[in-house]
Amino acid sequence: MSLNLFNTLSRSLEPFEPLNPTRSSVGMYCCGPTVYDYCHIGNFRTFVFSDLTRRTLEFRGFSVKHVMNITDVEDKILRRLRETDRSLRDFTNEYEKAFLEDLTELNCRMPHHLPRATEYMPQMIDLVAKLLKRGIAYQTPDGSVWFSISNYQGCGCRYGQLVKLNFDEMRPGERVSGDEYDKEAAADFGLWKARVPDDGDVFWPSPWGDGRPGWHLECSAMSTALLGPSFDLHLGGEDLAFPHHEDEIAQSEGALEYPVGQRFVKYWLHAAHLLVEGKKMSKSLGNFFTLRDLRSKGYSGREIRQLLLSAHYRETFNFTLEGLDGARSALSRIDECVAKLVGLAASQRGSPNADVLARFTEAMDDDLNVSRAWSVVFDWVRDQNRLLATGGVTSMKAADAVATWNRLDEVLGLGRRVEDSTPADAVALLDARTAAKQVRDFAHADALRNELKAMGWLVEDTPAGPKLKRA
Ligand code: AMP
Ligand code: ZN
């Protein structure tokens, strides 16, 4: 069976076939964070989903070129920046750094490229110039440049590929308020925003005067610069399908004049939103959690990841603290089982169980059906626990089981419980070894080290004293 993914473009499940089988890797772009604050757990639902997609592709043997942009110039950033006396770079740097720390905390594989919008101005200006040249964009007297949806359609292109649109309801021709009053049609969107006094020193020169790019333009420019004019997968939260992703398609397909049959992106994947206690997260409702808020309540990145991965990505996910407690106990059930198996396996190498892997793969192939995948995992844990309880696990069987878990975990990305949960008997052996070394009984110290090794622990002598590490 092949990996099937739900493509928003066709609104159906499609087998994943790389756009260009001769290319060495599959191109995957996920819209990244707007760095003006700490990311909330809703954002991380989407980012963990993109990590799961990448890991599943890699598990299936594809090599993935993963790009996630950093939106470091945008209206929301400028609004916040005005409340400070910091420079744009200094301000966005703080949140970019926090974002990368949070991704690491959630054990997400780092994207291969994390382009910052501010570093892709020439590519953005080039896209606008191409759209102007084709007559799909127009300039207004203030120096702003707009994308004309009617001219785009006039070129035979289709606007409304990801969502069905009712153009009458978009009220073309109606004037709208604020800084958008100059555009010709309400549905037209900004490509280049002319500099206004409120922008302070945040502006770039362009052939149309000083200004800054529109958010949609940023993603078209960065994705095509790094992955080429056409690439395999584009991901984001469901709120981005319209207008952000629709506008990305329009800009790219409008500017780059693809040959018939070629498109900007082959598969569009969208994650449903995360709600908290059934409601949209908002600071005023007091139900707004950043990853850091949950960490300060004592939850680990692994527990949060386990929770975020517990539901299918196209289902709206209802976050609750009780749910997080549930994830904690589910994870500790896995941890305890894996720790026992690792202890028994010592450092022997085993081979994964083909039947378990086949069932797990089949579940993930079904549009990343994690609910089915978890039931494979928990059935496996139950079976292992049953065997462990009856003493029926030889060290070789344990090594096979550890190999099975390691393979499943390439997709789940939960890793192993870290040293702070080292079992008491291992800590006691380590203390005995330290005592033996202090009295220069090196033979006994070595014997204790070997005993620890047989239990799956390596001793590392560090300047801060000896530490235990999983073998
Ligand atoms: P932003 O930083 O607002 O540009 O959002 C970054 C990513 O998080 C985008 O892909 C959004 O679609 C996604 N996102 C925002 N809010 C939520 C939410 N409540 N649940 C899931 N994803 C979200
Ligand atoms: Zn984007």
Coordinates of C-alpha atoms and ligand atoms in Angstrom, one line a residue:
M1 CA 0.0 0.0 0.0
S2 CA 1.1 3.5 -0.6
L3 CA 1.0 6.5 1.8
N4 CA -2.3 8.3 1.3
L5 CA -2.8 11.9 2.2
F6 CA -5.8 14.1 2.1
N7 CA -5.1 16.8 -0.5
T8 CA -7.1 20.0 0.1
L9 CA -6.7 20.8 -3.6
S10 CA -8.8 17.7 -4.7
R11 CA -10.6 17.4 -1.3
S12 CA -9.8 13.7 -1.4
L13 CA -7.3 11.1 -0.3
E14 CA -4.5 10.7 -2.8
P15 CA -1.6 8.3 -2.9
F16 CA 1.6 10.2 -2.3
E17 CA 3.8 10.1 -5.4
P18 CA 6.7 12.5 -5.5
L19 CA 6.4 15.3 -8.1
N20 CA 9.6 14.4 -9.6
P21 CA 10.8 10.8 -8.9
T22 CA 14.3 11.6 -10.2
R23 CA 14.9 14.3 -7.6
S24 CA 16.8 13.2 -4.6
S25 CA 14.4 14.6 -2.2
V26 CA 10.8 15.6 -1.7
G27 CA 10.1 19.3 -1.1
M28 CA 8.0 20.2 1.9
Y29 CA 7.1 23.7 3.1
C30 CA 5.2 24.6 6.2
C31 CA 4.2 28.1 7.1
G32 CA 6.1 29.0 10.2
P33 CA 5.5 31.4 13.1
T34 CA 5.1 35.1 13.0
V35 CA 7.7 36.0 15.6
Y36 CA 6.1 38.7 17.8
D37 CA 5.3 36.6 20.8
Y38 CA 5.8 33.0 22.2
C39 CA 4.0 30.4 20.1
H40 CA 0.9 28.9 21.7
I41 CA 0.0 25.2 21.8
G42 CA -2.4 25.7 18.8
N43 CA 0.6 26.8 16.7
F44 CA 2.5 23.8 18.0
R45 CA -0.3 21.4 17.0
T46 CA 0.4 22.5 13.4
F47 CA 4.2 22.4 13.8
V48 CA 4.1 18.9 15.4
F49 CA 1.8 17.8 12.6
S50 CA 4.3 19.0 10.1
D51 CA 7.0 17.1 12.0
L52 CA 4.8 13.9 11.9
T53 CA 4.4 14.3 8.2
R54 CA 8.1 14.6 7.6
R55 CA 8.9 11.7 9.9
T56 CA 6.3 9.5 8.2
L57 CA 7.8 10.3 4.8
E58 CA 11.3 9.6 6.1
F59 CA 10.0 6.4 7.7
R60 CA 8.6 5.4 4.3
G61 CA 12.1 5.9 2.8
F62 CA 11.7 9.4 1.2
S63 CA 14.4 11.9 1.7
V64 CA 12.7 15.2 2.7
K65 CA 13.9 18.8 2.2
H66 CA 11.9 20.6 4.9
V67 CA 11.5 24.3 4.8
M68 CA 9.7 26.4 7.5
N69 CA 9.8 30.1 7.2
I70 CA 10.1 32.6 9.9
T71 CA 7.7 35.6 9.3
D72 CA 9.8 38.4 10.8
V73 CA 8.0 41.3 9.1
E74 CA 4.3 41.6 9.2
D75 CA 1.5 43.9 10.5
K76 CA 1.2 42.2 13.9
I77 CA 5.0 42.5 14.4
L78 CA 5.1 46.2 13.5
R79 CA 2.2 46.9 15.9
R80 CA 4.1 45.3 18.8
L81 CA 7.4 46.8 17.8
R82 CA 5.9 50.3 18.1
E83 CA 5.3 49.6 21.8
T84 CA 9.0 49.1 22.3
D85 CA 12.2 51.0 21.5
R86 CA 13.9 48.0 20.0
S87 CA 15.0 47.3 16.4
L88 CA 13.0 44.9 14.3
R89 CA 15.9 42.3 14.3
D90 CA 16.5 42.5 18.0
F91 CA 12.7 42.1 18.7
T92 CA 12.0 39.2 16.3
N93 CA 15.3 37.5 17.3
E94 CA 14.0 36.9 20.8
Y95 CA 10.9 35.1 19.7
E96 CA 12.6 33.2 16.9
K97 CA 15.1 31.9 19.4
A98 CA 12.3 30.9 21.8
F99 CA 10.5 29.2 18.9
L100 CA 13.5 27.1 18.0
E101 CA 14.0 26.1 21.7
D102 CA 10.3 25.1 21.9
L103 CA 10.6 23.0 18.7
T104 CA 13.6 21.2 20.2
E105 CA 11.7 20.7 23.5
L106 CA 8.9 19.0 21.5
N107 CA 11.5 16.8 19.8
C108 CA 10.6 18.1 16.3
R109 CA 13.2 17.4 13.6
M110 CA 14.7 20.8 12.7
P111 CA 13.7 22.0 9.3
H112 CA 16.6 22.0 6.9
H113 CA 16.0 25.7 6.1
L114 CA 14.4 28.3 8.3
P115 CA 14.3 31.3 5.9
R116 CA 13.6 34.7 7.4
A117 CA 11.3 36.9 5.3
T118 CA 13.6 39.9 5.7
E119 CA 16.4 38.0 4.0
Y120 CA 14.3 37.4 0.8
M121 CA 13.5 40.9 -0.4
P122 CA 15.2 40.6 -3.8
Q123 CA 13.1 37.4 -4.5
M124 CA 9.9 39.1 -3.4
I125 CA 10.6 42.2 -5.5
D126 CA 11.3 40.0 -8.4
L127 CA 7.9 38.2 -8.1
V128 CA 6.1 41.5 -7.9
A129 CA 7.9 42.7 -11.0
K130 CA 6.8 39.6 -12.9
L131 CA 3.2 40.0 -11.9
L132 CA 3.3 43.7 -12.9
K133 CA 4.8 42.8 -16.2
R134 CA 2.0 40.3 -16.9
G135 CA -0.6 42.9 -16.0
I136 CA -1.8 40.8 -13.0
A137 CA -0.7 43.4 -10.5
Y138 CA -1.2 47.1 -10.4
Q139 CA 0.3 50.0 -8.6
T140 CA -1.7 52.7 -6.7
P141 CA -0.5 56.3 -6.4
D142 CA 0.8 55.8 -2.8
G143 CA 3.4 53.3 -4.2
S144 CA 1.6 50.1 -3.0
V145 CA 1.2 47.2 -5.4
W146 CA -1.9 45.0 -5.5
F147 CA -2.7 41.7 -7.0
S148 CA -5.6 41.9 -9.4
I149 CA -7.8 38.8 -9.1
S150 CA -9.9 39.7 -12.2
N151 CA -6.8 40.2 -14.3
Y152 CA -5.4 36.9 -13.0
Q153 CA -8.6 35.1 -14.0
G154 CA -8.4 36.9 -17.3
C155 CA -5.1 35.1 -18.0
G156 CA -7.0 31.8 -17.7
C157 CA -5.9 31.1 -14.2
R158 CA -8.2 29.9 -11.5
Y159 CA -8.6 31.7 -8.2
G160 CA -10.4 29.5 -5.6
Q161 CA -8.5 26.3 -6.0
L162 CA -8.4 25.4 -2.3
V163 CA -11.8 26.8 -1.3
K164 CA -15.0 27.4 -3.2
L165 CA -15.5 31.1 -3.4
N166 CA -18.5 33.2 -3.9
F167 CA -17.2 36.2 -5.8
D168 CA -20.5 38.1 -5.4
E169 CA -20.0 38.0 -1.7
M170 CA -16.5 39.3 -2.0
R171 CA -18.1 42.6 -3.3
P172 CA -15.7 43.6 -6.0
G173 CA -15.4 47.3 -6.5
E174 CA -16.5 48.2 -3.0
R175 CA -14.2 50.5 -1.3
V176 CA -12.8 49.3 2.0
S177 CA -11.5 51.3 4.9
G178 CA -8.0 51.9 6.3
D179 CA -4.9 51.6 4.3
E180 CA -6.6 49.4 1.6
Y181 CA -8.8 52.2 0.3
D182 CA -6.9 52.5 -3.0
K183 CA -7.3 49.0 -4.4
E184 CA -9.6 48.4 -7.3
A185 CA -11.5 45.4 -5.9
A186 CA -12.2 44.3 -2.4
A187 CA -10.8 40.8 -3.0
D188 CA -7.5 42.1 -4.4
F189 CA -4.7 41.8 -1.9
G190 CA -1.5 43.7 -1.2
L191 CA 1.8 42.5 -2.6
W192 CA 3.9 45.5 -1.6
K193 CA 2.8 48.0 1.0
A194 CA 4.0 51.5 0.6
R195 CA 5.9 52.9 3.6
V196 CA 3.7 54.9 6.1
P197 CA 5.0 57.0 9.0
D198 CA 3.9 54.3 11.5
D199 CA 6.4 51.8 9.9
G200 CA 9.3 53.8 11.5
D201 CA 12.5 52.5 10.1
V202 CA 11.1 49.2 8.9
F203 CA 11.1 49.5 5.1
W204 CA 13.0 48.4 2.1
P205 CA 13.7 50.2 -1.2
S206 CA 11.9 48.8 -4.3
P207 CA 11.3 50.0 -7.9
W208 CA 7.9 51.2 -6.5
G209 CA 9.3 53.2 -3.7
D210 CA 10.1 52.3 0.0
G211 CA 7.8 49.8 1.6
R212 CA 7.5 46.2 2.8
P213 CA 6.1 43.0 1.4
G214 CA 2.7 41.5 2.1
W215 CA 2.6 38.4 4.1
H216 CA 1.3 36.1 1.3
L217 CA 4.1 37.3 -1.0
E218 CA 6.7 36.3 1.6
C219 CA 5.8 32.6 1.5
S220 CA 5.6 32.4 -2.3
A221 CA 9.1 33.9 -2.6
M222 CA 10.7 31.8 0.1
S223 CA 9.2 28.5 -0.8
T224 CA 10.0 28.8 -4.5
A225 CA 13.5 30.2 -3.8
L226 CA 14.4 27.1 -1.7
L227 CA 12.3 24.4 -3.3
G228 CA 12.0 25.5 -6.9
P229 CA 8.9 26.7 -8.8
S230 CA 7.0 23.5 -8.1
F231 CA 7.3 21.3 -5.1
D232 CA 5.6 18.4 -3.4
L233 CA 3.9 19.4 -0.1
H234 CA 2.7 22.6 1.5
L235 CA 1.4 22.5 5.0
G236 CA -0.2 24.8 7.5
G237 CA -3.2 25.2 9.9
E238 CA -6.7 25.2 8.4
D239 CA -7.1 29.0 8.9
L240 CA -4.3 29.5 6.3
A241 CA -6.1 27.7 3.4
F242 CA -7.9 31.0 2.6
P243 CA -6.8 33.6 1.9
H244 CA -3.1 32.9 2.6
H245 CA -2.5 29.7 0.7
E246 CA -5.0 30.6 -2.1
D247 CA -3.0 33.9 -2.5
E248 CA 0.3 32.0 -2.5
I249 CA -1.0 29.9 -5.4
A250 CA -2.2 32.9 -7.3
Q251 CA 1.0 34.8 -6.9
S252 CA 3.3 31.9 -7.8
E253 CA 1.1 30.5 -10.7
G254 CA 0.5 34.1 -11.9
A255 CA 4.2 35.1 -11.9
L256 CA 6.0 32.0 -12.9
E257 CA 3.9 31.0 -15.9
Y258 CA 3.9 27.3 -15.5
P259 CA 3.7 25.0 -18.6
V260 CA 0.2 23.4 -18.9
G261 CA -0.3 20.7 -16.2
Q262 CA 2.4 22.0 -13.9
R263 CA 1.4 23.6 -10.6
F264 CA 3.0 25.4 -7.7
V265 CA 2.3 22.6 -5.2
K266 CA 1.1 19.1 -5.6
Y267 CA -0.3 18.3 -2.2
W268 CA -1.8 20.8 0.2
L269 CA -2.3 19.5 3.8
H270 CA -4.1 21.4 6.5
A271 CA -4.3 20.7 10.2
A272 CA -7.6 21.5 12.0
H273 CA -7.4 23.9 14.9
L274 CA -6.8 23.3 18.5
L275 CA -9.4 24.5 20.9
V276 CA -9.0 24.8 24.7
E277 CA -11.9 23.5 26.8
G278 CA -14.0 23.7 23.6
K279 CA -13.3 27.4 23.0
K280 CA -11.0 29.3 20.7
M281 CA -7.9 30.2 22.7
S282 CA -7.8 33.8 23.8
K283 CA -5.9 35.8 26.4
S284 CA -9.2 37.4 27.6
L285 CA -10.8 34.0 28.2
G286 CA -7.8 32.9 30.3
N287 CA -7.5 29.7 28.2
F288 CA -4.4 30.7 26.3
F289 CA -1.3 28.5 26.8
T290 CA 2.1 28.8 25.4
L291 CA 4.4 25.8 25.5
R292 CA 6.3 27.6 28.3
D293 CA 3.1 28.0 30.4
L294 CA 2.6 24.2 30.3
R295 CA 6.3 23.6 31.0
S296 CA 6.0 25.8 34.1
K297 CA 3.1 23.7 35.3
G298 CA 5.5 20.8 35.3
Y299 CA 4.6 19.0 32.0
S300 CA 7.5 17.9 29.8
G301 CA 7.8 18.5 26.1
R302 CA 7.4 14.7 25.6
E303 CA 4.1 14.7 27.4
I304 CA 2.8 17.7 25.4
R305 CA 4.0 16.1 22.2
Q306 CA 2.2 12.8 23.1
L307 CA -1.0 14.8 23.7
L308 CA -0.7 16.8 20.4
L309 CA -0.2 13.5 18.5
S310 CA -3.1 11.8 20.1
A311 CA -5.8 12.9 17.6
H312 CA -5.9 12.8 13.9
Y313 CA -4.7 16.1 12.3
R314 CA -7.9 16.8 10.5
E315 CA -10.0 16.6 13.6
T316 CA -10.5 19.7 15.7
F317 CA -8.5 18.9 18.9
N318 CA -9.9 19.9 22.3
F319 CA -7.1 20.6 24.7
T320 CA -7.6 20.2 28.4
L321 CA -5.3 19.8 31.3
E322 CA -7.0 16.5 32.2
G323 CA -6.1 15.4 28.6
L324 CA -2.5 16.3 29.3
D325 CA -2.6 14.2 32.5
G326 CA -3.9 11.4 30.4
A327 CA -1.0 11.8 28.0
R328 CA 1.4 11.7 30.9
S329 CA 0.1 8.4 32.1
A330 CA 0.0 6.9 28.6
L331 CA 3.6 8.0 28.1
S332 CA 4.7 6.6 31.4
R333 CA 3.1 3.2 30.5
I334 CA 5.3 3.2 27.4
D335 CA 8.3 4.4 29.2
E336 CA 8.1 1.8 31.9
C337 CA 7.7 -1.0 29.4
V338 CA 10.6 0.3 27.2
A339 CA 12.9 0.8 30.2
K340 CA 12.4 -2.8 31.3
L341 CA 13.0 -4.1 27.8
V342 CA 16.2 -2.0 27.5
G343 CA 17.4 -3.3 30.9
L344 CA 16.9 -6.9 29.8
A345 CA 18.3 -6.4 26.3
A346 CA 21.5 -4.9 27.8
S347 CA 23.4 -3.7 24.8
Q348 CA 22.4 -6.5 22.4
R349 CA 21.1 -5.5 19.0
G350 CA 17.8 -7.0 17.8
S351 CA 15.5 -6.7 14.8
P352 CA 12.1 -5.1 14.7
N353 CA 9.0 -7.2 14.6
A354 CA 7.8 -7.2 11.0
D355 CA 4.1 -7.7 11.8
V356 CA 3.9 -4.8 14.3
L357 CA 5.7 -2.6 11.9
A358 CA 3.4 -3.6 9.0
R359 CA 0.3 -2.8 11.1
F360 CA 1.8 0.5 12.2
T361 CA 2.8 1.5 8.7
E362 CA -0.7 0.6 7.4
A363 CA -2.2 3.0 10.0
M364 CA 0.1 5.9 9.1
D365 CA -0.4 5.2 5.4
D366 CA -4.1 6.0 6.0
D367 CA -3.7 9.7 6.0
L368 CA -1.5 9.6 9.1
N369 CA -4.1 7.8 11.1
V370 CA -2.5 8.2 14.5
S371 CA -5.5 6.8 16.4
R372 CA -5.0 3.4 14.6
A373 CA -1.2 3.7 15.1
W374 CA -1.6 4.3 18.8
S375 CA -3.7 1.2 19.1
V376 CA -1.0 -0.8 17.5
V377 CA 1.5 0.7 20.0
F378 CA -0.6 0.1 23.0
D379 CA -1.5 -3.5 22.0
W380 CA 2.3 -4.0 21.6
V381 CA 2.9 -2.5 25.1
R382 CA 0.2 -4.7 26.6
D383 CA 1.7 -7.8 25.0
Q384 CA 5.2 -7.0 26.1
N385 CA 4.0 -6.3 29.7
R386 CA 2.2 -9.7 29.7
L387 CA 5.4 -11.4 28.6
L388 CA 7.6 -9.5 31.1
A389 CA 5.2 -10.4 33.9
T390 CA 5.6 -14.1 33.1
G391 CA 9.3 -13.9 32.8
G392 CA 9.0 -14.9 29.2
V393 CA 11.3 -12.2 27.7
T394 CA 14.8 -13.5 27.0
S395 CA 17.5 -10.9 26.4
M396 CA 17.3 -11.5 22.7
K397 CA 13.5 -11.1 22.6
A398 CA 14.0 -7.9 24.6
A399 CA 16.5 -6.6 22.1
D400 CA 14.0 -7.3 19.3
A401 CA 11.3 -5.4 21.2
V402 CA 13.7 -2.5 21.8
A403 CA 14.4 -2.4 18.0
T404 CA 10.7 -2.5 17.3
W405 CA 10.1 0.5 19.6
N406 CA 13.0 2.4 18.2
R407 CA 11.6 2.0 14.7
L408 CA 8.1 3.1 15.7
D409 CA 9.6 6.0 17.6
E410 CA 11.2 7.3 14.4
V411 CA 7.7 8.4 13.5
L412 CA 6.3 9.2 17.0
G413 CA 9.4 11.1 18.1
L414 CA 8.8 10.5 21.8
G415 CA 12.4 9.4 22.6
R416 CA 13.2 7.8 25.9
R417 CA 12.7 9.0 29.4
V418 CA 15.7 11.0 30.5
E419 CA 18.1 10.4 33.3
D420 CA 16.2 12.2 36.0
S421 CA 14.0 9.1 36.1
T422 CA 16.9 6.7 36.5
P423 CA 15.7 3.7 38.5
A424 CA 16.8 3.6 42.1
D425 CA 18.7 0.3 41.7
A426 CA 20.9 1.9 39.0
V427 CA 21.5 5.0 41.1
A428 CA 22.5 2.7 44.0
L429 CA 25.0 0.9 41.8
L430 CA 26.5 4.2 40.6
D431 CA 26.9 5.4 44.2
A432 CA 28.6 2.1 45.1
R433 CA 31.0 2.5 42.2
T434 CA 31.8 6.1 43.2
A435 CA 32.5 4.8 46.8
A436 CA 34.7 2.0 45.4
K437 CA 36.7 4.4 43.3
Q438 CA 37.2 6.7 46.3
V439 CA 38.9 3.8 48.2
R440 CA 40.8 2.9 45.0
D441 CA 39.1 -0.5 44.6
F442 CA 39.1 -0.2 40.8
A443 CA 38.4 -3.9 40.2
H444 CA 35.1 -3.6 42.1
A445 CA 34.3 -0.2 40.5
D446 CA 34.7 -1.8 37.0
A447 CA 32.5 -4.8 38.0
L448 CA 29.8 -2.3 39.1
R449 CA 30.2 -0.4 35.8
N450 CA 29.7 -3.7 33.9
E451 CA 26.7 -4.6 36.0
L452 CA 25.2 -1.2 35.1
K453 CA 26.0 -1.8 31.5
A454 CA 24.1 -5.1 31.6
M455 CA 21.1 -3.1 32.9
G456 CA 21.3 -0.8 29.9
W457 CA 23.2 2.1 31.6
L458 CA 26.5 3.6 30.6
V459 CA 28.6 5.5 33.2
E460 CA 30.0 8.8 32.0
D461 CA 32.6 10.5 34.2
T462 CA 32.0 14.2 33.8
P463 CA 33.7 17.2 35.6
A464 CA 30.5 17.4 37.6
G465 CA 30.8 13.8 38.7
P466 CA 29.7 10.5 37.2
K467 CA 26.4 10.4 35.3
L468 CA 24.3 7.6 33.9
K469 CA 23.3 7.5 30.3
R470 CA 21.0 5.1 28.5
A471 CA 23.0 2.5 26.5
Ligands
AMP1 P1 1.0 32.3 13.0 O1 2.2 32.5 13.9 O2 -0.2 33.0 13.5 O3 1.3 32.7 11.5 O4 0.6 30.8 12.9 C1 1.5 29.8 12.7 C2 0.8 28.5 12.4 O5 0.0 28.0 13.5 C3 -0.1 28.5 11.2 O6 0.1 27.4 10.4 C4 -1.5 28.5 11.8 O7 -2.4 28.0 10.9 C5 -1.3 27.7 13.0 N1 -2.3 27.9 14.1 C6 -2.7 29.1 14.6 N2 -3.6 29.0 15.6 C7 -3.8 27.6 15.7 C8 -4.7 26.8 16.5 N3 -5.5 27.3 17.4 N4 -4.7 25.4 16.2 C9 -3.8 24.9 15.3 N5 -3.0 25.6 14.5 C10 -3.0 27.0 14.7
ZN2 ZN 2.8 31.0 4.6

